[in-house]
């Protein structure tokens, strides 16, 4: 069974091109020139990107989650073998 999990950043990545095309098309049909509509739509896409980066930014896993997935410590790891070039 295929499990698809869409999250906030998946929606943001989909909304950026939709915003650029949708707002540009809507403003152009409404009577604005293309040279005015494109920067306005790009501003909205930039706001979406800024929100995703700074307001609801990606977070690093908590220290407890890091310990679950971490491998052996450097002190526990075997010492590297010496490679002889001869």
Tab-separated table of C-alpha atoms in Angstrom:
chain	number	residue	atom	x	y	z
A	1	UNK	CA	0.000	0.000	0.000
A	2	UNK	CA	1.318	3.413	-0.969
A	3	UNK	CA	1.275	5.976	1.811
A	4	UNK	CA	1.418	9.585	0.682
A	5	UNK	CA	2.040	12.210	3.308
A	6	UNK	CA	1.696	15.788	2.198
A	7	UNK	CA	2.842	18.464	4.531
A	8	UNK	CA	3.090	22.202	4.777
A	9	UNK	CA	6.152	22.480	2.555
A	10	UNK	CA	4.578	20.316	-0.145
A	11	UNK	CA	1.671	22.729	-0.291
A	12	UNK	CA	4.018	25.715	-0.404
A	13	UNK	CA	5.977	24.206	-3.287
A	14	UNK	CA	2.735	23.702	-5.171
A	15	UNK	CA	1.369	27.146	-4.371
A	16	UNK	CA	4.397	29.087	-5.630
A	17	UNK	CA	3.880	28.364	-9.364
A	18	UNK	CA	0.095	28.510	-8.948
A	19	UNK	CA	0.460	31.945	-7.396
A	20	UNK	CA	2.734	33.165	-10.156
A	21	UNK	CA	0.490	31.940	-12.959
A	22	UNK	CA	-2.876	32.503	-11.297
A	23	UNK	CA	-2.361	36.025	-10.029
A	24	UNK	CA	-0.581	37.087	-13.224
A	25	UNK	CA	-3.419	35.718	-15.348
A	26	UNK	CA	-6.118	37.206	-13.143
A	27	UNK	CA	-4.533	40.647	-13.075
A	28	UNK	CA	-3.916	40.567	-16.818
A	29	UNK	CA	-7.545	39.646	-17.526
A	30	UNK	CA	-8.618	42.378	-15.095
A	31	UNK	CA	-6.871	44.939	-17.283
A	32	UNK	CA	-3.386	45.416	-15.833
A	33	UNK	CA	-0.405	45.258	-18.114
A	34	UNK	CA	1.760	42.147	-17.977
A	35	UNK	CA	4.734	44.207	-16.797
A	36	UNK	CA	2.708	45.201	-13.736
A	37	UNK	CA	0.984	41.879	-13.089
A	38	UNK	CA	4.130	39.727	-13.033
A	39	UNK	CA	5.929	41.663	-10.258
A	40	UNK	CA	2.766	41.686	-8.150
A	41	UNK	CA	2.413	37.921	-8.491
A	42	UNK	CA	6.118	37.441	-7.808
A	43	UNK	CA	5.714	39.495	-4.640
A	44	UNK	CA	3.010	37.128	-3.420
A	45	UNK	CA	5.192	34.112	-4.251
A	46	UNK	CA	8.037	35.754	-2.334
A	47	UNK	CA	5.730	36.230	0.655
A	48	UNK	CA	4.819	32.524	0.558
A	49	UNK	CA	8.488	31.602	0.437
A	50	UNK	CA	9.323	33.998	3.264
A	51	UNK	CA	6.553	32.567	5.399
A	52	UNK	CA	7.811	29.042	4.793
A	53	UNK	CA	11.384	29.993	5.656
A	54	UNK	CA	11.047	32.441	8.522
A	55	UNK	CA	7.592	32.274	10.110
A	56	UNK	CA	6.968	28.537	9.891
A	57	UNK	CA	10.565	27.528	9.299
A	58	UNK	CA	11.865	24.014	9.145
A	59	UNK	CA	12.941	22.797	12.542
A	60	UNK	CA	15.630	20.369	13.492
A	61	UNK	CA	14.597	17.207	15.295
A	62	UNK	CA	14.510	17.325	19.065
A	63	UNK	CA	17.530	15.908	20.910
A	64	UNK	CA	15.521	12.848	21.951
A	65	UNK	CA	14.755	12.034	18.322
A	66	UNK	CA	18.385	12.540	17.382
A	67	UNK	CA	19.455	9.940	19.944
A	68	UNK	CA	17.024	7.359	18.566
A	69	UNK	CA	18.446	7.499	15.052
A	70	UNK	CA	22.052	8.207	15.861
A	71	UNK	CA	24.617	5.551	15.226
A	72	UNK	CA	27.451	4.650	17.548
A	73	UNK	CA	29.410	7.444	19.143
A	74	UNK	CA	32.831	8.275	17.845
A	75	UNK	CA	34.316	6.775	21.014
A	76	UNK	CA	32.463	3.507	20.394
A	77	UNK	CA	33.444	3.273	16.740
A	78	UNK	CA	36.318	0.984	15.802
A	79	UNK	CA	39.554	2.713	14.981
A	80	UNK	CA	40.188	3.078	11.265
A	81	UNK	CA	42.618	0.587	9.811
A	82	UNK	CA	45.884	1.853	8.431
A	83	UNK	CA	46.025	1.724	4.675
A	84	UNK	CA	49.431	0.744	3.357
A	85	UNK	CA	50.163	2.151	-0.066
A	86	UNK	CA	52.837	-0.426	-0.827
